[in-house]
Tab-separated table of C-alpha atoms in Angstrom:
chain	number	residue	atom	x	y	z
T	1	UNK	CA	-37.301	26.694	16.422
T	2	UNK	CA	-34.393	29.019	15.770
T	3	UNK	CA	-30.908	27.727	15.006
T	4	UNK	CA	-29.655	29.230	18.269
T	5	UNK	CA	-32.337	27.373	20.223
T	6	UNK	CA	-31.521	24.082	18.506
T	7	UNK	CA	-27.799	24.489	19.118
T	8	UNK	CA	-28.459	25.398	22.737
T	9	UNK	CA	-30.608	22.298	23.212
T	10	UNK	CA	-27.948	20.083	21.613
T	11	UNK	CA	-25.282	21.586	23.838
T	12	UNK	CA	-27.442	21.052	26.945
T	13	UNK	CA	-27.970	17.386	26.089
T	14	UNK	CA	-24.245	16.956	25.443
T	15	UNK	CA	-23.393	18.529	28.790
T	16	UNK	CA	-25.840	16.272	30.612
T	17	UNK	CA	-24.263	13.255	29.003
T	18	UNK	CA	-20.651	14.443	29.428
T	19	UNK	CA	-20.497	17.309	31.946
T	20	UNK	CA	-16.729	17.602	31.863
T	21	UNK	CA	-15.176	15.493	29.133
T	22	UNK	CA	-16.344	13.598	26.035
T	23	UNK	CA	-16.507	9.780	26.189
T	24	UNK	CA	-13.160	9.473	24.353
T	25	UNK	CA	-11.401	11.232	27.222
T	26	UNK	CA	-13.391	9.470	29.932
T	27	UNK	CA	-12.967	5.942	28.570
T	28	UNK	CA	-10.924	3.508	30.639
T	29	UNK	CA	-10.956	0.628	28.166
T	30	UNK	CA	-11.554	-0.120	24.498
T	31	UNK	CA	-14.996	-1.552	25.198
T	32	UNK	CA	-16.134	1.461	27.221
T	33	UNK	CA	-14.768	3.741	24.511
T	34	UNK	CA	-16.685	2.203	21.615
T	35	UNK	CA	-19.799	1.723	23.729
T	36	UNK	CA	-19.734	5.200	25.296
T	37	UNK	CA	-23.294	5.870	24.087
T	38	UNK	CA	-25.111	2.605	23.362
T	39	UNK	CA	-23.665	1.413	20.048
T	40	UNK	CA	-22.300	4.738	18.812
T	41	UNK	CA	-18.630	4.118	17.966
T	42	UNK	CA	-15.832	6.553	18.689
T	43	UNK	CA	-14.572	8.460	15.657
T	44	UNK	CA	-11.244	10.287	15.539
T	45	UNK	CA	-9.326	12.370	13.040
T	46	UNK	CA	-5.585	11.798	13.235
T	47	UNK	CA	-2.785	13.535	11.321
T	48	UNK	CA	-0.166	10.909	10.443
T	49	UNK	CA	3.555	11.234	9.722
T	50	UNK	CA	3.837	14.574	11.475
T	51	UNK	CA	4.702	15.893	14.922
T	52	UNK	CA	2.388	18.921	14.613
T	53	UNK	CA	-1.331	19.259	13.984
T	54	UNK	CA	-2.749	20.118	10.559
T	55	UNK	CA	0.179	18.641	8.678
T	56	UNK	CA	0.993	15.155	7.434
T	57	UNK	CA	-1.849	12.982	6.164
T	58	UNK	CA	-5.216	13.085	7.944
T	59	UNK	CA	-7.132	9.853	8.432
T	60	UNK	CA	-10.355	9.045	10.208
T	61	UNK	CA	-10.323	6.160	12.689
T	62	UNK	CA	-13.566	4.417	13.655
T	63	UNK	CA	-13.347	2.196	16.753
T	64	UNK	CA	-15.893	-0.623	16.686
T	65	UNK	CA	-16.684	-3.424	19.114
T	66	UNK	CA	-17.537	-5.976	16.387
T	67	UNK	CA	-17.398	-6.397	12.585
T	68	UNK	CA	-19.498	-3.954	10.592
T	69	UNK	CA	-21.194	-4.062	7.215
T	70	UNK	CA	-18.873	-3.060	4.352
T	71	UNK	CA	-21.514	-0.852	2.748
T	72	UNK	CA	-21.907	1.065	6.004
T	73	UNK	CA	-18.133	1.453	6.350
T	74	UNK	CA	-17.916	2.723	2.787
T	75	UNK	CA	-20.672	5.267	3.466
T	76	UNK	CA	-18.899	6.494	6.600
T	77	UNK	CA	-15.632	6.850	4.668
T	78	UNK	CA	-17.358	8.763	1.880
T	79	UNK	CA	-18.918	11.078	4.460
T	80	UNK	CA	-15.549	11.767	6.109
T	81	UNK	CA	-14.140	12.631	2.666
T	82	UNK	CA	-10.566	11.999	3.786
T	83	UNK	CA	-8.117	9.979	1.730
T	84	UNK	CA	-8.604	7.013	4.093
T	85	UNK	CA	-10.844	5.950	6.952
T	86	UNK	CA	-9.700	3.035	9.126
T	87	UNK	CA	-12.183	0.728	10.853
T	88	UNK	CA	-11.026	-1.677	13.567
T	89	UNK	CA	-12.418	-3.963	16.218
T	90	UNK	CA	-10.691	-6.167	18.830
T	91	UNK	CA	-10.190	-9.872	18.224
T	92	UNK	CA	-8.166	-10.868	21.305
T	93	UNK	CA	-4.525	-11.228	22.323
T	94	UNK	CA	-1.753	-13.417	20.983
T	95	UNK	CA	1.991	-13.863	20.916
T	96	UNK	CA	3.961	-11.538	18.624
T	97	UNK	CA	7.634	-10.707	18.213
T	98	UNK	CA	8.761	-8.168	20.803
T	99	UNK	CA	10.926	-5.090	20.411
T	100	UNK	CA	14.096	-7.122	20.942
T	101	UNK	CA	12.995	-10.080	18.852
T	102	UNK	CA	11.650	-12.059	21.823
T	103	UNK	CA	8.066	-13.338	21.959
T	104	UNK	CA	5.669	-10.937	23.650
T	105	UNK	CA	1.942	-10.621	24.183
T	106	UNK	CA	0.192	-8.211	21.860
T	107	UNK	CA	-3.409	-7.100	21.409
T	108	UNK	CA	-4.998	-8.116	18.116
T	109	UNK	CA	-7.487	-6.213	15.973
T	110	UNK	CA	-9.174	-6.542	12.633
T	111	UNK	CA	-8.362	-3.510	10.449
T	112	UNK	CA	-9.890	-2.343	7.170
T	113	UNK	CA	-9.326	0.781	5.101
T	114	UNK	CA	-11.699	2.714	2.842
T	115	UNK	CA	-11.149	5.708	0.577
T	116	UNK	CA	-14.214	7.856	-0.167
T	117	UNK	CA	-14.967	5.520	-3.081
T	118	UNK	CA	-13.382	2.063	-2.592
T	119	UNK	CA	-11.953	-0.359	-0.043
T	120	UNK	CA	-8.172	-0.783	-0.381
T	121	UNK	CA	-5.842	-3.637	0.522
T	122	UNK	CA	-3.180	-1.603	2.321
T	123	UNK	CA	-2.822	1.882	3.780
T	124	UNK	CA	0.163	3.045	5.789
T	125	UNK	CA	-0.959	6.390	7.180
T	126	UNK	CA	-4.355	5.077	8.313
T	127	UNK	CA	-2.609	2.137	10.017
T	128	UNK	CA	-0.360	4.604	11.820
T	129	UNK	CA	-3.454	6.622	12.781
T	130	UNK	CA	-5.191	3.499	14.122
T	131	UNK	CA	-2.159	2.479	16.181
T	132	UNK	CA	-1.790	6.032	17.500
T	133	UNK	CA	-5.459	6.077	18.543
T	134	UNK	CA	-4.951	2.926	20.607
T	135	UNK	CA	-1.550	3.823	22.054
T	136	UNK	CA	-2.728	7.309	23.081
T	137	UNK	CA	-6.015	6.179	24.671
T	138	UNK	CA	-6.399	7.030	28.373
T	139	UNK	CA	-4.618	4.494	30.549
T	140	UNK	CA	-2.374	3.357	27.675
T	141	UNK	CA	-2.093	-0.225	26.434
T	142	UNK	CA	-1.024	-3.316	28.332
T	143	UNK	CA	1.494	-4.066	25.586
T	144	UNK	CA	3.605	-1.788	23.343
T	145	UNK	CA	2.652	-4.086	20.463
T	146	UNK	CA	-0.457	-4.245	18.300
T	147	UNK	CA	-1.260	-6.905	15.739
T	148	UNK	CA	-3.662	-6.166	12.881
T	149	UNK	CA	-5.399	-8.707	10.676
T	150	UNK	CA	-5.915	-7.139	7.252
T	151	UNK	CA	-6.594	-7.983	3.617
T	152	UNK	CA	-2.811	-7.753	3.092
T	153	UNK	CA	-2.018	-10.207	5.866
T	154	UNK	CA	-0.686	-9.568	9.350
T	155	UNK	CA	0.678	-6.120	10.230
T	156	UNK	CA	2.451	-5.279	13.494
T	157	UNK	CA	2.720	-1.842	15.112
T	158	UNK	CA	5.229	-1.175	17.894
T	159	UNK	CA	5.445	1.857	20.153
T	160	UNK	CA	8.985	3.220	20.156
T	161	UNK	CA	10.511	6.093	22.103
T	162	UNK	CA	9.105	9.638	22.172
T	163	UNK	CA	5.765	8.576	20.730
T	164	UNK	CA	7.218	7.170	17.522
T	165	UNK	CA	5.263	4.247	16.058
T	166	UNK	CA	6.923	1.596	13.918
T	167	UNK	CA	4.897	-0.316	11.332
T	168	UNK	CA	6.102	-3.525	9.697
T	169	UNK	CA	4.847	-4.016	6.140
T	170	UNK	CA	5.639	-6.453	3.330
T	171	UNK	CA	8.064	-4.999	0.790
T	172	UNK	CA	6.713	-4.423	-2.708
T	173	UNK	CA	9.730	-3.642	-4.924
T	174	UNK	CA	9.021	-2.319	-8.422
T	175	UNK	CA	8.951	-4.913	-11.176
T	176	UNK	CA	9.932	-4.262	-14.802
T	177	UNK	CA	6.961	-3.353	-16.970
T	178	UNK	CA	5.621	-5.978	-19.325
T	179	UNK	CA	5.372	-5.113	-23.010
T	180	UNK	CA	1.972	-3.734	-23.839
T	181	UNK	CA	0.950	-3.289	-20.183
T	182	UNK	CA	0.555	0.250	-18.901
T	183	UNK	CA	1.653	3.516	-20.472
T	184	UNK	CA	4.770	3.971	-22.568
T	185	UNK	CA	7.563	6.268	-21.441
T	186	UNK	CA	6.312	8.865	-23.893
T	187	UNK	CA	2.769	8.653	-22.528
T	188	UNK	CA	4.076	9.042	-18.969
T	189	UNK	CA	6.126	12.076	-19.956
T	190	UNK	CA	3.111	13.606	-21.697
T	191	UNK	CA	0.909	13.091	-18.620
T	192	UNK	CA	3.584	14.681	-16.417
T	193	UNK	CA	4.170	17.572	-18.799
T	194	UNK	CA	7.900	16.843	-19.000
T	195	UNK	CA	10.375	16.021	-21.774
T	196	UNK	CA	10.835	12.310	-22.324
T	197	UNK	CA	14.537	12.473	-21.399
T	198	UNK	CA	13.614	13.786	-17.917
T	199	UNK	CA	11.453	10.774	-17.066
T	200	UNK	CA	12.617	7.318	-15.985
T	201	UNK	CA	9.878	4.703	-15.691
T	202	UNK	CA	11.381	2.461	-13.000
T	203	UNK	CA	8.699	-0.207	-12.860
T	204	UNK	CA	5.484	-1.044	-11.077
T	205	UNK	CA	4.010	-2.833	-8.091
T	206	UNK	CA	0.426	-1.859	-7.337
T	207	UNK	CA	1.597	1.616	-8.360
T	208	UNK	CA	3.661	2.927	-11.245
T	209	UNK	CA	7.036	4.268	-10.041
T	210	UNK	CA	8.616	7.120	-11.995
T	211	UNK	CA	11.927	8.819	-11.152
T	212	UNK	CA	12.691	12.458	-11.992
T	213	UNK	CA	16.045	14.302	-12.066
T	214	UNK	CA	15.701	16.196	-8.764
T	215	UNK	CA	13.458	17.120	-5.842
T	216	UNK	CA	12.531	20.438	-7.461
T	217	UNK	CA	10.982	18.640	-10.427
T	218	UNK	CA	8.924	16.474	-8.062
T	219	UNK	CA	7.714	19.485	-6.077
T	220	UNK	CA	6.695	21.422	-9.202
T	221	UNK	CA	4.840	18.558	-10.857
T	222	UNK	CA	1.233	19.080	-12.013
T	223	UNK	CA	0.248	15.834	-13.768
T	224	UNK	CA	-2.756	15.188	-15.979
T	225	UNK	CA	-4.845	13.238	-13.463
T	226	UNK	CA	-7.387	12.163	-16.045
T	227	UNK	CA	-4.623	10.418	-17.989
T	228	UNK	CA	-3.198	8.884	-14.807
T	229	UNK	CA	-6.620	7.515	-13.809
T	230	UNK	CA	-6.754	5.433	-17.014
T	231	UNK	CA	-3.539	3.531	-16.249
T	232	UNK	CA	-3.888	-0.011	-14.794
T	233	UNK	CA	-2.429	0.872	-11.408
T	234	UNK	CA	-3.691	1.989	-8.014
T	235	UNK	CA	-1.682	5.191	-8.381
T	236	UNK	CA	1.431	6.997	-9.571
T	237	UNK	CA	4.526	7.454	-7.394
T	238	UNK	CA	6.916	10.173	-8.533
T	239	UNK	CA	10.289	10.305	-6.774
T	240	UNK	CA	13.779	11.797	-6.791
T	241	UNK	CA	16.851	11.840	-4.586
T	242	UNK	CA	16.698	14.186	-1.613
T	243	UNK	CA	18.179	17.639	-1.996
T	244	UNK	CA	19.939	17.775	1.377
T	245	UNK	CA	20.506	16.204	4.767
T	246	UNK	CA	16.778	16.280	5.657
T	247	UNK	CA	15.841	13.443	3.302
T	248	UNK	CA	17.513	10.646	1.362
T	249	UNK	CA	14.670	10.716	-1.143
T	250	UNK	CA	11.418	12.590	-1.794
T	251	UNK	CA	8.167	11.596	-3.445
T	252	UNK	CA	4.586	12.465	-4.301
T	253	UNK	CA	1.638	10.118	-4.809
T	254	UNK	CA	-1.347	10.542	-7.136
T	255	UNK	CA	-4.283	8.111	-6.992
T	256	UNK	CA	-7.207	9.463	-9.027
T	257	UNK	CA	-8.308	5.923	-9.930
T	258	UNK	CA	-9.142	5.274	-6.251
T	259	UNK	CA	-10.607	8.707	-5.562
T	260	UNK	CA	-7.422	10.394	-4.290
T	261	UNK	CA	-6.148	13.144	-6.622
T	262	UNK	CA	-3.038	13.547	-4.459
T	263	UNK	CA	-2.325	11.817	-1.158
T	264	UNK	CA	-0.497	14.032	1.369
T	265	UNK	CA	1.680	11.206	2.778
T	266	UNK	CA	1.448	7.615	1.547
T	267	UNK	CA	2.905	5.000	3.864
T	268	UNK	CA	2.104	2.056	1.588
T	269	UNK	CA	3.921	3.669	-1.348
T	270	UNK	CA	7.107	3.454	0.716
T	271	UNK	CA	6.852	-0.338	0.537
T	272	UNK	CA	7.925	0.247	-3.076
T	273	UNK	CA	10.066	3.352	-2.589
T	274	UNK	CA	12.213	1.940	0.225
T	275	UNK	CA	13.470	-1.157	-1.660
T	276	UNK	CA	14.110	0.946	-4.763
T	277	UNK	CA	16.120	3.649	-3.014
T	278	UNK	CA	17.927	1.115	-0.845
T	279	UNK	CA	19.314	-0.389	-4.032
T	280	UNK	CA	20.184	3.000	-5.527
T	281	UNK	CA	21.777	4.494	-2.409
T	282	UNK	CA	23.186	1.331	-0.843
T	283	UNK	CA	21.480	2.107	2.476
T	284	UNK	CA	19.067	0.074	4.569
T	285	UNK	CA	17.722	2.937	6.735
T	286	UNK	CA	16.644	6.182	5.097
T	287	UNK	CA	14.769	9.412	5.763
T	288	UNK	CA	11.945	10.251	3.384
T	289	UNK	CA	9.830	13.307	2.698
T	290	UNK	CA	6.588	13.534	0.761
T	291	UNK	CA	6.347	16.899	-0.981
T	292	UNK	CA	2.585	17.424	-0.935
T	293	UNK	CA	1.112	20.717	0.215
T	294	UNK	CA	0.743	19.380	3.779
T	295	UNK	CA	4.051	17.520	3.680
T	296	UNK	CA	5.167	14.575	5.762
T	297	UNK	CA	8.252	12.855	7.159
T	298	UNK	CA	9.036	9.162	7.523
T	299	UNK	CA	11.926	6.927	8.428
T	300	UNK	CA	12.070	3.678	6.474
T	301	UNK	CA	14.171	0.561	6.827
T	302	UNK	CA	14.404	-2.492	4.594
T	303	UNK	CA	15.430	-5.981	5.632
T	304	UNK	CA	14.151	-9.415	6.454
T	305	UNK	CA	14.600	-12.571	4.449
T	306	UNK	CA	15.411	-11.704	0.884
T	307	UNK	CA	13.333	-12.928	-2.019
T	308	UNK	CA	14.953	-12.888	-5.460
T	309	UNK	CA	17.576	-10.420	-4.270
T	310	UNK	CA	15.104	-7.935	-2.763
T	311	UNK	CA	14.316	-7.220	0.885
T	312	UNK	CA	11.150	-8.885	2.102
T	313	UNK	CA	10.037	-6.385	4.758
T	314	UNK	CA	9.820	-2.629	5.193
T	315	UNK	CA	9.658	-0.865	8.559
T	316	UNK	CA	8.033	2.563	8.457
T	317	UNK	CA	8.367	4.897	11.433
T	318	UNK	CA	6.529	8.114	12.173
T	319	UNK	CA	4.521	10.220	14.602
T	320	UNK	CA	0.863	11.229	14.661
T	321	UNK	CA	-1.411	13.821	16.288
T	322	UNK	CA	-5.110	13.462	17.159
T	323	UNK	CA	-7.029	16.568	16.086
T	324	UNK	CA	-10.645	15.506	16.662
T	325	UNK	CA	-12.400	12.953	18.858
T	326	UNK	CA	-16.104	12.287	19.168
T	327	UNK	CA	-18.928	9.846	18.486
T	328	UNK	CA	-20.451	8.641	15.253
T	329	UNK	CA	-24.179	8.930	15.902
T	330	UNK	CA	-25.218	6.441	13.215
T	331	UNK	CA	-24.271	2.976	14.533
T	332	UNK	CA	-23.456	0.158	12.119
T	333	UNK	CA	-25.819	-2.665	11.272
T	334	UNK	CA	-24.363	-5.962	12.392
T	335	UNK	CA	-22.852	-8.409	9.928
T	336	UNK	CA	-21.096	-11.759	10.028
T	337	UNK	CA	-17.390	-11.735	11.052
T	338	UNK	CA	-14.925	-11.165	8.249
T	339	UNK	CA	-12.114	-13.701	7.967
T	340	UNK	CA	-8.797	-11.912	7.476
T	341	UNK	CA	-5.372	-13.233	6.694
T	342	UNK	CA	-4.343	-12.964	10.329
T	343	UNK	CA	-2.143	-15.908	11.130
């Protein structure tokens, strides 16, 4: 059969199944969405931390009705070949803190994140993409609050005005480097291709945080990714003060060790950046830009109960745009439920 004939047959079958709109647009509930065609889950591509399509950081979001096998999720993520793919399934409803600090009912979901090569403990832009997928579903949500059980504990997403979504994450301020652990300042400078006196190694959390003199140096950076991949960190955060009123600080993120040469916008890195820049600038709420080729914008706020002089929580706010919605035609094999740190 010719390619044209095959494509025509596929299109005819699709039209018979969805004469006007795909299942994502026809769905009236989460269960009907993920079960639109037997056990074929809905799959979306969402651009996070942007108000316009084809900017920010793209993530895939797979909406399941039950836990799925980790090997299958990893294979799906590798096939999407995006920096992150989020997988989530509903677990019920419970009481969470409302927008004004009062108890409120919120839907709960299990949430896991995979790069093309590994599962990760925390991902900001894929969490934003997952929350956006649920908040923008036809008919909306019963509550403006979502609660996610993850490998990093409980995360809460709140729908704010004008489509803005607020994520609450644990703060991860940079810690001083231990002697003999990680690269020296000279090795960092060599990997960045910069003079040693232009590089300040601030410290590390899961990522190594390095400060440069200005935003221009961050934008022009072309690091040796092979060298970076050998360091004992998830990735490298490079940052500088903002160059104008559009941002209090700027950054870029490189994660070759986890299969991400450069991440367009990294929400989780701001769990480290926000506490650092709050201390430097003396501000609790700041505007941030990530200077990747696609670019991205975030608002961050630090606060909560302080631990050892550092803020305990980071609130990250941003917008997202869905660019693709369809079905994954290879359903997952079933597995036993995964116990998260949802509490």
